CSV table of C-alpha atoms in Angstrom, one decimal:
chain,number,residue,atom,x,y,z
X,30,MET,CA,1.6,2.7,23.1
X,31,SER,CA,2.3,-0.6,21.4
X,32,HIS,CA,3.0,-0.7,17.3
X,33,THR,CA,-0.4,-1.5,16.8
X,34,GLU,CA,-2.0,-0.6,19.7
X,35,ARG,CA,-5.6,0.6,19.3
X,36,PRO,CA,-6.5,3.4,21.5
X,37,GLN,CA,-9.8,3.3,23.3
X,38,GLY,CA,-12.7,5.3,20.6
X,39,ALA,CA,-9.6,5.8,18.4
X,40,GLY,CA,-10.7,7.0,14.7
X,41,ARG,CA,-15.0,6.1,15.4
X,42,PRO,CA,-17.4,8.7,14.3
X,43,ALA,CA,-19.9,9.8,15.9
X,44,GLU,CA,-22.6,8.1,14.1
X,45,GLY,CA,-22.3,4.7,12.1
X,46,PRO,CA,-18.7,2.7,11.3
X,47,ASP,CA,-16.0,4.6,9.4
X,48,SER,CA,-15.0,1.7,7.3
X,49,VAL,CA,-16.4,1.6,3.5
X,50,GLN,CA,-19.6,0.7,3.0
X,51,GLN,CA,-20.3,-2.6,1.5
X,52,THR,CA,-23.4,-1.9,-1.7
X,53,ARG,CA,-24.9,-5.3,-3.0
X,54,PRO,CA,-23.1,-6.7,-5.7
X,55,THR,CA,-25.3,-6.9,-9.1
X,56,GLY,CA,-22.5,-8.7,-11.2
X,57,THR,CA,-23.6,-6.0,-14.1
X,58,GLY,CA,-19.6,-4.9,-14.2
X,59,ARG,CA,-20.5,-1.3,-14.1
X,60,PRO,CA,-17.9,1.5,-13.8
X,61,GLY,CA,-18.8,1.1,-9.6
X,62,THR,CA,-20.4,2.4,-6.5
X,63,SER,CA,-19.6,4.5,-4.5
X,64,GLY,CA,-18.6,3.5,-0.4
X,65,ALA,CA,-17.8,6.2,2.4
X,66,VAL,CA,-15.2,6.6,4.4
X,67,ARG,CA,-14.7,8.6,7.4
X,68,ARG,CA,-12.3,12.1,6.2
X,69,PHE,CA,-9.5,13.9,7.9
X,70,ARG,CA,-7.2,16.6,8.3
X,71,PHE,CA,-3.5,17.1,8.8
X,72,THR,CA,-2.3,20.8,9.9
X,73,VAL,CA,1.1,22.2,10.1
X,74,LEU,CA,1.5,23.1,13.7
X,75,GLU,CA,5.5,24.0,13.7
X,76,GLY,CA,7.4,23.7,10.3
X,77,PRO,CA,7.3,25.6,7.4
X,78,GLN,CA,4.3,27.6,6.7
X,79,PRO,CA,2.5,26.9,10.0
X,80,GLY,CA,-1.6,26.8,9.6
X,81,GLN,CA,-1.1,25.0,6.5
X,82,SER,CA,-3.7,22.3,6.0
X,83,LYS,CA,-5.3,19.3,3.9
X,84,ASP,CA,-7.8,17.0,4.2
X,85,SER,CA,-8.4,13.7,3.1
X,86,ASN,CA,-10.2,12.8,0.0
X,87,ALA,CA,-9.6,8.8,0.1
X,88,ASP,CA,-9.0,6.0,2.7
X,89,THR,CA,-5.4,6.7,2.4
X,90,PHE,CA,-3.0,9.7,3.2
X,91,SER,CA,0.4,9.8,3.0
X,92,ILE,CA,2.7,12.9,3.7
X,93,GLY,CA,6.0,13.4,2.9
X,94,SER,CA,9.0,15.7,0.9
X,95,HIS,CA,8.2,14.3,-2.6
X,96,GLY,CA,5.6,15.6,-4.9
X,97,LEU,CA,3.4,11.9,-5.1
X,98,ASN,CA,2.5,12.5,-1.3
X,99,ASP,CA,-1.2,13.6,-0.6
X,100,PHE,CA,0.6,16.1,1.8
X,101,VAL,CA,3.7,17.9,0.7
X,102,ILE,CA,5.7,19.7,3.1
X,103,GLU,CA,9.3,20.6,2.0
X,104,GLU,CA,11.1,20.4,5.0
X,105,PRO,CA,14.6,18.1,4.7
X,106,THR,CA,14.2,16.5,7.8
X,107,VAL,CA,10.6,14.9,6.6
X,108,SER,CA,11.6,12.0,4.3
X,109,ARG,CA,10.4,12.1,0.7
X,110,PHE,CA,7.9,9.8,1.9
X,111,HIS,CA,7.2,9.5,5.7
X,112,CYS,CA,4.5,8.3,6.8
X,113,GLU,CA,0.8,7.2,5.5
X,114,VAL,CA,-2.7,6.9,7.3
X,115,LYS,CA,-5.1,4.2,6.4
X,116,VAL,CA,-8.7,4.9,7.7
X,117,ASP,CA,-10.3,1.0,7.8
X,118,HIS,CA,-12.9,-0.5,10.0
X,119,ASP,CA,-10.3,-0.6,13.5
X,120,GLY,CA,-9.8,3.4,12.8
X,121,ALA,CA,-7.3,5.4,11.9
X,122,ARG,CA,-3.8,3.5,10.8
X,123,LEU,CA,-0.3,5.5,11.3
X,124,ARG,CA,2.8,3.5,9.9
X,125,ASP,CA,6.2,4.8,9.2
X,126,LEU,CA,7.0,4.2,5.7
X,127,ASP,CA,11.1,3.7,6.6
X,128,SER,CA,11.7,7.2,7.2
X,129,ARG,CA,15.2,8.9,8.1
X,130,ASN,CA,14.1,10.2,11.4
X,131,GLY,CA,11.0,8.3,12.5
X,132,THR,CA,7.7,9.3,13.0
X,133,VAL,CA,6.8,10.3,16.4
X,134,LEU,CA,3.2,9.8,17.5
X,135,ASP,CA,2.2,11.9,20.7
X,136,GLY,CA,5.9,12.2,22.1
X,137,VAL,CA,6.4,7.7,21.3
X,138,HIS,CA,8.6,6.6,18.2
X,139,VAL,CA,6.0,4.4,16.1
X,140,ARG,CA,5.8,2.3,13.2
X,141,ASP,CA,2.5,1.0,13.2
X,142,ALA,CA,0.0,2.6,15.5
X,143,TYR,CA,-4.3,4.3,15.4
X,144,LEU,CA,-4.2,7.7,15.7
X,145,ARG,CA,-6.4,9.7,17.9
X,146,GLY,CA,-8.6,12.7,17.1
X,147,GLY,CA,-6.3,15.4,18.1
X,148,SER,CA,-2.5,13.5,18.5
X,149,ILE,CA,0.1,15.4,17.4
X,150,LEU,CA,2.7,13.7,14.8
X,151,ARG,CA,6.7,14.6,14.5
X,152,LEU,CA,8.6,14.4,11.2
X,153,GLY,CA,12.2,15.7,11.9
X,154,ARG,CA,11.4,19.4,13.1
X,155,VAL,CA,8.0,19.6,11.2
X,156,SER,CA,4.8,18.7,13.8
X,157,VAL,CA,1.7,18.1,12.8
X,158,ARG,CA,-2.2,17.8,14.1
X,159,PHE,CA,-4.6,15.2,13.0
X,160,ASP,CA,-8.3,15.4,13.7
X,161,PHE,CA,-11.1,13.8,12.2
X,162,SER,CA,-13.4,15.5,9.6
X,163,PRO,CA,-17.3,15.2,10.8
X,164,GLU,CA,-17.6,14.5,6.6
X,165,THR,CA,-17.1,11.5,4.9
X,166,ASN,CA,-15.3,10.8,1.3
X,167,ARG,CA,-17.0,9.1,-1.8
X,168,LEU,CA,-14.7,6.1,-2.8
X,169,LEU,CA,-15.3,4.4,-5.9
X,170,ILE,CA,-16.1,0.1,-5.7
X,171,SER,CA,-17.2,-1.8,-8.5
X,172,ASP,CA,-20.1,-3.8,-8.6
X,173,ARG,CA,-17.8,-6.3,-10.1
X,174,THR,CA,-17.2,-9.7,-8.0
X,175,THR,CA,-14.7,-11.2,-10.4
X,176,PHE,CA,-12.2,-9.8,-12.4
X,177,GLY,CA,-10.4,-12.1,-15.1
X,178,GLU,CA,-9.2,-14.8,-13.3
X,179,LEU,CA,-9.7,-12.7,-9.7
X,180,VAL,CA,-12.4,-12.9,-7.6
X,181,GLY,CA,-14.6,-11.4,-4.9
X,182,SER,CA,-17.3,-9.4,-3.4
X,183,SER,CA,-15.4,-7.5,0.1
X,184,PRO,CA,-15.5,-3.9,-0.2
X,185,VAL,CA,-11.7,-3.9,-0.8
X,186,THR,CA,-11.8,-6.2,-3.3
X,187,ARG,CA,-14.1,-4.4,-5.6
X,188,ALA,CA,-12.2,-0.9,-4.7
X,189,SER,CA,-9.5,-2.3,-6.7
X,190,PHE,CA,-11.5,-3.8,-9.6
X,191,ALA,CA,-13.0,-0.2,-9.8
X,192,LEU,CA,-9.2,1.4,-10.2
X,193,MET,CA,-8.7,-2.5,-12.7
X,194,GLU,CA,-11.2,-0.9,-14.9
X,195,ARG,CA,-10.1,2.8,-15.0
X,196,ALA,CA,-6.6,1.2,-15.9
X,197,ALA,CA,-7.7,-0.9,-18.3
X,198,ALA,CA,-9.7,2.1,-20.4
X,199,SER,CA,-6.1,4.3,-20.2
X,200,ASP,CA,-3.1,3.0,-21.7
X,201,ALA,CA,-1.5,4.5,-18.9
X,202,THR,CA,1.6,3.0,-17.1
X,203,VAL,CA,0.3,1.3,-13.6
X,204,LEU,CA,1.9,-0.4,-10.5
X,205,LEU,CA,0.4,-3.1,-8.8
X,206,GLU,CA,1.3,-3.4,-4.6
X,207,GLY,CA,1.0,-6.6,-2.9
X,208,GLU,CA,2.1,-9.2,-0.9
X,209,THR,CA,3.7,-12.2,-2.1
X,210,GLY,CA,0.7,-14.5,-3.5
X,211,THR,CA,-1.9,-12.0,-4.2
X,212,GLY,CA,-2.5,-12.5,-7.8
X,213,LYS,CA,-0.6,-9.3,-9.1
X,214,SER,CA,0.3,-11.1,-11.9
X,215,ARG,CA,-3.0,-12.2,-12.6
X,216,ALA,CA,-4.4,-8.4,-12.2
X,217,ALA,CA,-2.1,-7.2,-14.4
X,218,PHE,CA,-3.1,-10.2,-17.2
X,219,ALA,CA,-6.9,-9.1,-16.5
X,220,ILE,CA,-5.8,-5.5,-17.6
X,221,HIS,CA,-4.3,-6.2,-20.3
X,222,GLN,CA,-7.7,-8.2,-21.8
X,223,ALA,CA,-10.0,-5.6,-20.4
X,224,SER,CA,-7.7,-3.0,-22.5
X,225,ALA,CA,-7.6,-1.9,-26.2
X,226,ARG,CA,-4.2,-3.8,-26.5
X,227,ALA,CA,-6.2,-7.3,-25.4
X,228,SER,CA,-5.4,-8.2,-29.3
X,229,GLY,CA,-1.8,-7.3,-29.3
X,230,PRO,CA,1.3,-9.3,-26.9
X,231,PHE,CA,1.4,-9.6,-23.1
X,232,LEU,CA,4.6,-10.7,-22.1
X,233,THR,CA,6.1,-10.8,-18.5
X,234,VAL,CA,9.8,-10.3,-17.1
X,235,ASP,CA,10.3,-11.2,-13.8
X,236,CYS,CA,12.8,-8.9,-12.3
X,237,GLY,CA,13.8,-10.7,-9.6
X,238,ALA,CA,14.4,-14.1,-11.4
X,239,ILE,CA,16.5,-13.0,-13.6
X,240,PRO,CA,20.5,-12.3,-12.9
X,241,GLY,CA,21.4,-8.2,-13.4
X,242,ASN,CA,23.8,-8.7,-16.2
X,243,LEU,CA,21.3,-10.7,-18.6
X,244,LEU,CA,18.3,-8.6,-17.5
X,245,GLU,CA,19.2,-5.5,-20.0
X,246,SER,CA,19.8,-8.0,-23.3
X,247,GLU,CA,15.9,-9.6,-21.7
X,248,LEU,CA,14.8,-6.0,-21.6
X,249,PHE,CA,16.1,-4.3,-24.8
X,250,GLY,CA,17.6,-7.3,-26.8
X,251,HIS,CA,21.1,-7.0,-28.4
X,252,GLU,CA,23.0,-6.5,-31.2
X,253,LYS,CA,25.3,-9.3,-32.9
X,254,GLY,CA,29.1,-9.2,-31.1
X,255,SER,CA,27.8,-6.2,-28.6
X,256,PHE,CA,29.1,-8.9,-26.1
X,257,THR,CA,30.8,-12.5,-25.7
X,258,GLY,CA,28.3,-15.3,-26.4
X,259,ALA,CA,26.3,-12.4,-28.6
X,260,ILE,CA,26.0,-14.7,-31.9
X,261,GLN,CA,23.5,-13.2,-33.6
X,262,ARG,CA,20.8,-10.2,-33.1
X,263,ARG,CA,18.4,-10.7,-30.6
X,264,VAL,CA,15.4,-9.0,-29.8
X,265,GLY,CA,13.8,-7.3,-26.5
X,266,ALA,CA,10.8,-7.7,-24.4
X,267,PHE,CA,9.9,-4.4,-25.4
X,268,GLU,CA,9.9,-5.1,-28.8
X,269,GLU,CA,8.5,-8.4,-28.7
X,270,ALA,CA,5.8,-6.9,-26.6
X,271,ASP,CA,5.1,-3.6,-29.1
X,272,GLY,CA,1.3,-2.8,-30.1
X,273,GLY,CA,0.6,-5.4,-26.6
X,274,THR,CA,1.2,-5.0,-23.0
X,275,ILE,CA,4.8,-5.7,-21.4
X,276,PHE,CA,4.3,-6.7,-17.1
X,277,LEU,CA,8.2,-6.3,-15.4
X,278,ASP,CA,7.0,-8.2,-12.4
X,279,GLU,CA,9.1,-7.6,-9.2
X,280,ILE,CA,9.8,-4.3,-10.5
X,281,GLY,CA,11.6,-3.4,-7.1
X,282,GLU,CA,14.5,-5.9,-7.7
X,283,LEU,CA,15.6,-3.9,-10.7
X,284,PRO,CA,19.5,-3.1,-10.8
X,285,ALA,CA,20.2,0.5,-10.1
X,286,GLU,CA,22.2,0.9,-13.1
X,287,LEU,CA,19.3,0.0,-15.0
X,288,GLN,CA,16.8,2.2,-13.9
X,289,PRO,CA,17.9,5.4,-15.6
X,290,LYS,CA,17.5,3.3,-19.1
X,291,LEU,CA,14.1,2.0,-18.0
X,292,LEU,CA,13.0,5.4,-16.9
X,293,ARG,CA,13.9,6.7,-20.7
X,294,VAL,CA,11.8,4.1,-21.9
X,295,LEU,CA,8.6,5.7,-20.1
X,296,GLU,CA,9.7,8.9,-20.8
X,297,ASN,CA,10.4,9.0,-24.3
X,298,LYS,CA,9.0,5.7,-25.6
X,299,GLU,CA,12.1,4.4,-27.2
X,300,ILE,CA,14.4,1.5,-26.6
X,301,ARG,CA,18.3,0.9,-27.8
X,302,ARG,CA,19.7,-2.5,-28.4
X,303,LEU,CA,23.0,-3.2,-26.3
X,304,GLY,CA,25.3,-2.8,-28.9
X,305,ALA,CA,23.0,-0.3,-31.2
X,306,ASN,CA,24.4,3.2,-32.1
X,307,GLY,CA,20.8,4.4,-31.7
X,308,TYR,CA,17.1,4.4,-30.5
X,309,GLN,CA,14.0,3.0,-32.1
X,310,PRO,CA,10.3,3.8,-31.0
X,311,VAL,CA,8.3,1.4,-29.1
X,312,ASN,CA,4.3,1.3,-28.6
X,313,VAL,CA,3.9,-0.6,-25.2
X,314,ARG,CA,2.1,-0.3,-22.1
X,315,VAL,CA,4.0,-0.9,-18.9
X,316,ILE,CA,2.0,-2.6,-16.1
X,317,ALA,CA,4.8,-3.2,-13.0
X,318,ALA,CA,4.4,-5.2,-10.1
X,319,THR,CA,6.2,-5.3,-6.9
X,320,HIS,CA,6.0,-7.1,-3.0
X,321,ARG,CA,7.9,-4.6,-1.8
X,322,ASP,CA,6.4,-0.7,-0.8
X,323,LEU,CA,9.0,1.7,-3.2
X,324,ARG,CA,8.2,4.3,-1.5
X,325,ALA,CA,10.3,2.9,1.6
X,326,GLU,CA,13.1,2.0,-1.1
X,327,VAL,CA,13.1,5.9,-2.4
X,328,ASN,CA,13.6,6.7,1.4
X,329,ALA,CA,16.7,4.1,1.4
X,330,ALA,CA,18.1,5.2,-1.8
X,331,ARG,CA,17.9,1.8,-3.7
X,332,PHE,CA,15.2,3.2,-6.3
X,333,ARG,CA,14.9,6.0,-7.8
X,334,SER,CA,12.5,8.5,-7.2
X,335,ASP,CA,11.5,9.3,-10.9
X,336,LEU,CA,11.1,6.7,-12.3
X,337,PHE,CA,8.7,5.3,-9.2
X,338,PHE,CA,6.9,8.6,-10.4
X,339,ARG,CA,6.7,7.5,-13.7
X,340,LEU,CA,5.6,3.8,-12.5
X,341,ALA,CA,3.3,4.8,-10.2
X,342,VAL,CA,0.8,6.7,-12.6
X,343,VAL,CA,-1.9,4.2,-11.6
X,344,ARG,CA,-1.2,2.6,-8.5
X,345,ILE,CA,-3.6,-0.2,-7.2
X,346,ILE,CA,-2.7,-2.5,-4.1
X,347,ILE,CA,-3.9,-6.0,-4.2
X,348,PRO,CA,-5.0,-6.9,-0.4
X,349,ALA,CA,-3.9,-9.6,1.2
X,350,LEU,CA,-6.2,-12.4,1.8
X,351,ARG,CA,-6.7,-11.8,5.8
X,352,GLU,CA,-7.9,-8.8,4.9
X,353,ARG,CA,-10.9,-10.0,2.8
X,354,PRO,CA,-12.0,-13.1,4.2
X,355,GLU,CA,-15.1,-13.0,3.4
X,356,ASP,CA,-13.8,-13.3,0.0
X,357,ILE,CA,-12.7,-16.8,0.4
X,358,PRO,CA,-15.8,-19.2,-0.2
X,359,LEU,CA,-15.6,-17.5,-3.9
X,360,ILE,CA,-12.1,-18.1,-4.2
X,361,ALA,CA,-11.8,-21.8,-2.8
X,362,GLU,CA,-15.2,-22.6,-5.2
X,363,ARG,CA,-12.6,-20.8,-8.1
X,364,ILE,CA,-9.7,-23.1,-7.0
X,365,LEU,CA,-11.3,-26.3,-6.7
X,366,MET,CA,-13.0,-26.0,-10.4
X,367,ALA,CA,-9.9,-24.8,-11.5
X,368,PHE,CA,-8.1,-28.5,-9.8
X,369,GLY,CA,-11.2,-30.5,-11.3
X,370,ALA,CA,-13.4,-31.5,-8.1
X,371,GLY,CA,-16.6,-33.3,-7.9
X,372,SER,CA,-19.8,-32.7,-6.4
X,373,GLU,CA,-18.6,-34.6,-3.4
X,374,GLN,CA,-15.3,-33.0,-3.1
X,375,LEU,CA,-16.6,-29.3,-3.7
X,376,ALA,CA,-19.8,-30.8,-1.1
X,377,ALA,CA,-16.9,-32.0,1.5
X,378,LEU,CA,-14.7,-28.7,1.1
X,379,SER,CA,-17.7,-25.9,1.2
X,380,THR,CA,-19.3,-26.7,4.4
X,381,PRO,CA,-19.7,-24.0,6.8
X,382,GLU,CA,-17.1,-25.3,9.5
X,383,PHE,CA,-14.5,-25.8,6.7
X,384,ILE,CA,-14.8,-22.1,5.3
X,385,ALA,CA,-14.8,-21.6,8.7
X,386,GLN,CA,-11.2,-22.7,9.5
X,387,LEU,CA,-10.2,-21.0,5.9
X,388,GLN,CA,-11.4,-17.3,7.0
X,389,HIS,CA,-9.6,-17.4,10.9
X,390,ALA,CA,-6.6,-18.7,9.4
X,391,ALA,CA,-3.9,-15.8,8.8
X,392,TRP,CA,-2.6,-17.5,4.8
X,393,PRO,CA,0.7,-15.3,5.1
X,394,GLY,CA,1.4,-16.5,1.2
X,395,ASN,CA,-2.5,-15.8,0.6
X,396,VAL,CA,-4.0,-17.3,-2.4
X,397,ARG,CA,-1.0,-19.1,-3.3
X,398,GLU,CA,-0.8,-21.1,0.1
X,399,LEU,CA,-4.3,-21.2,-0.3
X,400,ARG,CA,-4.1,-22.7,-3.2
X,401,ASN,CA,-2.0,-24.9,-1.9
X,402,HIS,CA,-3.9,-25.8,1.1
X,403,LEU,CA,-7.0,-26.8,-0.9
X,404,GLU,CA,-4.7,-29.2,-3.6
X,405,ARG,CA,-3.3,-31.3,-0.3
X,406,CYS,CA,-6.8,-31.7,0.3
X,407,LEU,CA,-8.1,-32.9,-2.6
X,408,VAL,CA,-4.9,-35.5,-2.7
X,409,PHE,CA,-6.0,-36.5,0.7
X,410,GLN,CA,-9.5,-36.7,0.4
X,411,ASP,CA,-10.1,-34.7,3.8
X,412,ALA,CA,-10.5,-30.9,4.8
X,413,MET,CA,-7.6,-31.2,6.6
X,414,PRO,CA,-7.3,-27.4,9.2
X,415,PRO,CA,-5.2,-25.2,7.6
X,416,ASP,CA,-3.3,-24.7,10.7
X,417,ALA,CA,-2.8,-28.6,10.9
X,418,GLU,CA,0.4,-30.9,10.8
X,419,GLU,CA,1.7,-31.7,8.1
X,420,VAL,CA,1.0,-35.3,7.0
X,421,SER,CA,4.2,-37.9,8.2
X,422,ALA,CA,6.7,-38.4,6.1
X,423,GLN,CA,5.8,-42.0,6.1
X,424,ALA,CA,2.2,-41.1,5.5
X,425,VAL,CA,3.0,-39.1,1.9
X,426,LEU,CA,5.1,-41.9,0.7
X,427,ARG,CA,2.7,-44.6,1.0
X,428,SER,CA,0.8,-42.5,-1.1
X,429,LEU,CA,3.2,-42.1,-3.8
X,430,VAL,CA,4.1,-45.6,-4.1
X,431,ASP,CA,2.0,-48.0,-6.4
X,432,PRO,CA,3.8,-50.7,-7.7
X,433,LYS,CA,2.0,-51.2,-10.3
X,434,GLN,CA,3.4,-48.6,-11.8
X,435,PRO,CA,7.1,-48.7,-13.6
X,436,TYR,CA,9.8,-47.4,-11.7
X,437,ALA,CA,10.8,-44.6,-13.6
X,438,GLU,CA,7.4,-43.4,-13.2
X,439,ALA,CA,6.5,-43.8,-9.6
X,440,ARG,CA,10.3,-41.9,-8.9
X,441,ARG,CA,9.1,-38.8,-11.1
X,442,ARG,CA,5.5,-38.8,-9.0
X,443,ALA,CA,7.5,-39.2,-5.9
X,444,LEU,CA,10.2,-36.7,-7.1
X,445,GLU,CA,7.5,-33.8,-8.4
X,446,VAL,CA,5.5,-33.9,-5.0
X,447,PHE,CA,9.1,-33.6,-3.1
X,448,GLU,CA,10.0,-30.3,-5.3
X,449,ARG,CA,6.8,-28.7,-5.0
X,450,GLU,CA,6.4,-28.7,-0.8
X,451,TYR,CA,10.1,-27.9,-1.1
X,452,LEU,CA,9.6,-25.0,-3.5
X,453,ASP,CA,6.5,-23.8,-1.5
X,454,ALA,CA,8.2,-23.6,1.8
X,455,LEU,CA,11.4,-22.2,0.6
X,456,LEU,CA,9.6,-19.5,-1.4
X,457,LYS,CA,7.4,-18.8,2.5
X,458,LEU,CA,10.9,-19.1,4.5
X,459,HIS,CA,12.2,-16.2,2.3
X,460,GLY,CA,9.4,-13.4,2.1
X,461,GLY,CA,8.8,-14.7,-2.0
X,462,LYS,CA,12.2,-13.1,-2.9
X,463,VAL,CA,13.5,-15.6,-5.3
X,464,SER,CA,17.3,-13.9,-5.4
X,465,GLN,CA,17.2,-14.7,-1.4
X,466,ALA,CA,15.5,-18.0,-2.0
X,467,ALA,CA,18.2,-19.3,-4.8
X,468,THR,CA,21.3,-18.0,-3.0
X,469,ALA,CA,20.0,-20.0,0.0
X,470,ALA,CA,19.2,-23.4,-1.8
X,471,ASP,CA,22.4,-22.9,-3.1
X,472,MET,CA,20.8,-23.2,-6.9
X,473,ASP,CA,21.2,-20.7,-10.4
X,474,ARG,CA,18.4,-18.0,-9.7
X,475,VAL,CA,16.7,-18.5,-13.5
X,476,TYR,CA,16.9,-22.3,-13.1
X,477,LEU,CA,15.1,-21.9,-10.0
X,478,TYR,CA,12.5,-19.8,-11.5
X,479,ARG,CA,12.2,-22.1,-13.9
X,480,LEU,CA,11.0,-24.8,-11.6
X,481,LEU,CA,9.0,-22.5,-10.0
X,482,ARG,CA,6.9,-21.9,-13.2
X,483,ARG,CA,6.3,-25.6,-13.7
X,484,HIS,CA,4.9,-25.8,-10.5
X,485,ARG,CA,2.5,-22.9,-11.0
X,486,LEU,CA,4.2,-21.1,-7.6
X,487,ARG,CA,4.8,-17.8,-9.5
X,488,THR,CA,1.7,-16.1,-9.8
């Protein structure tokens, strides 16, 4: 079986689809309506407690030895987060989470595959059987089609909105997971704005953009003389965010030596500045985000399991754009309006033919890539297909050269276009990893981060 092969009839219930059932959006923003997904069960055949079973209660289900899993199997050969099953419109999809001993499906090692009813999984020295249930699980889906700056009417988007609504109603720590460009920072700010802390500060710290030796001071502050160059006391982001929310972007890049210090903040609600003798309390809500799967990072011992436990109190996955093509018309309209597109431009870039082209594109850079493409369409006054070859360099230069402008101004405009296109391509090449991109480009990471902010390439 190939990694993504779907066996005939895999995951299909006897009657009706097994994916989330869409309810008609009303735009009222009520807590939500429910959708249904096919329920399934895992039963231990060989290993500790044979016969032990666990039913799913949502559309995703994880197995491992860590207490955060849906099915906890305490056996040394089972990784802390071993594998996960997600029910979607194609069936029940199994994904190995970079486990130590791998996942074997019906005798074949797999990383990503679809399950049949009765399939046998071997996880280390443990074997379990997968079975579908005739019953379904009810999932919460928001009636909203917008949440802050985020828009979408698809079931998967509105399911994430429902979780964001619940997160906003509490003070719990939130972990946002999703690919680069999906809008995690916008989701974090929307949760803050919808919470009781909306009148308080909202501070962002990009853990992947600040050198490790400076990040501790950035987060917790320092006292005068605590290190060479510390000529005065500095208040850190946690103190600045007191009474509000701190957003820790790219938390998966947090250096190992800082992870226990962040854990202490989450557990005890107190920080200690570099060079200080004592701790001081802080009243801060923490929202973290990452494009990595932190469960795989825990398995690889690159991320502390206890810190993951503290961060993932509310875990929200921001879906990739390819998973919700029905949202593209709404998203494109919002982007074009933000760019100030006129009525004629909106009409030209909203035809059924052009929208269909957008919906069939892969968009590996997600909403960020869609935004960049639509901006290029506005610049060149053309509904260019997403997979069209880039405009030739000569055409780009001709569009930039305006002899009526002073040389310095024309040069500045050309440099801005070059920087934006270069940085966009650089991020795509390195999967959105700022530190890796900075090294490859032979740039200082802080300077690269500044350029990304200037050109609005960080979402």
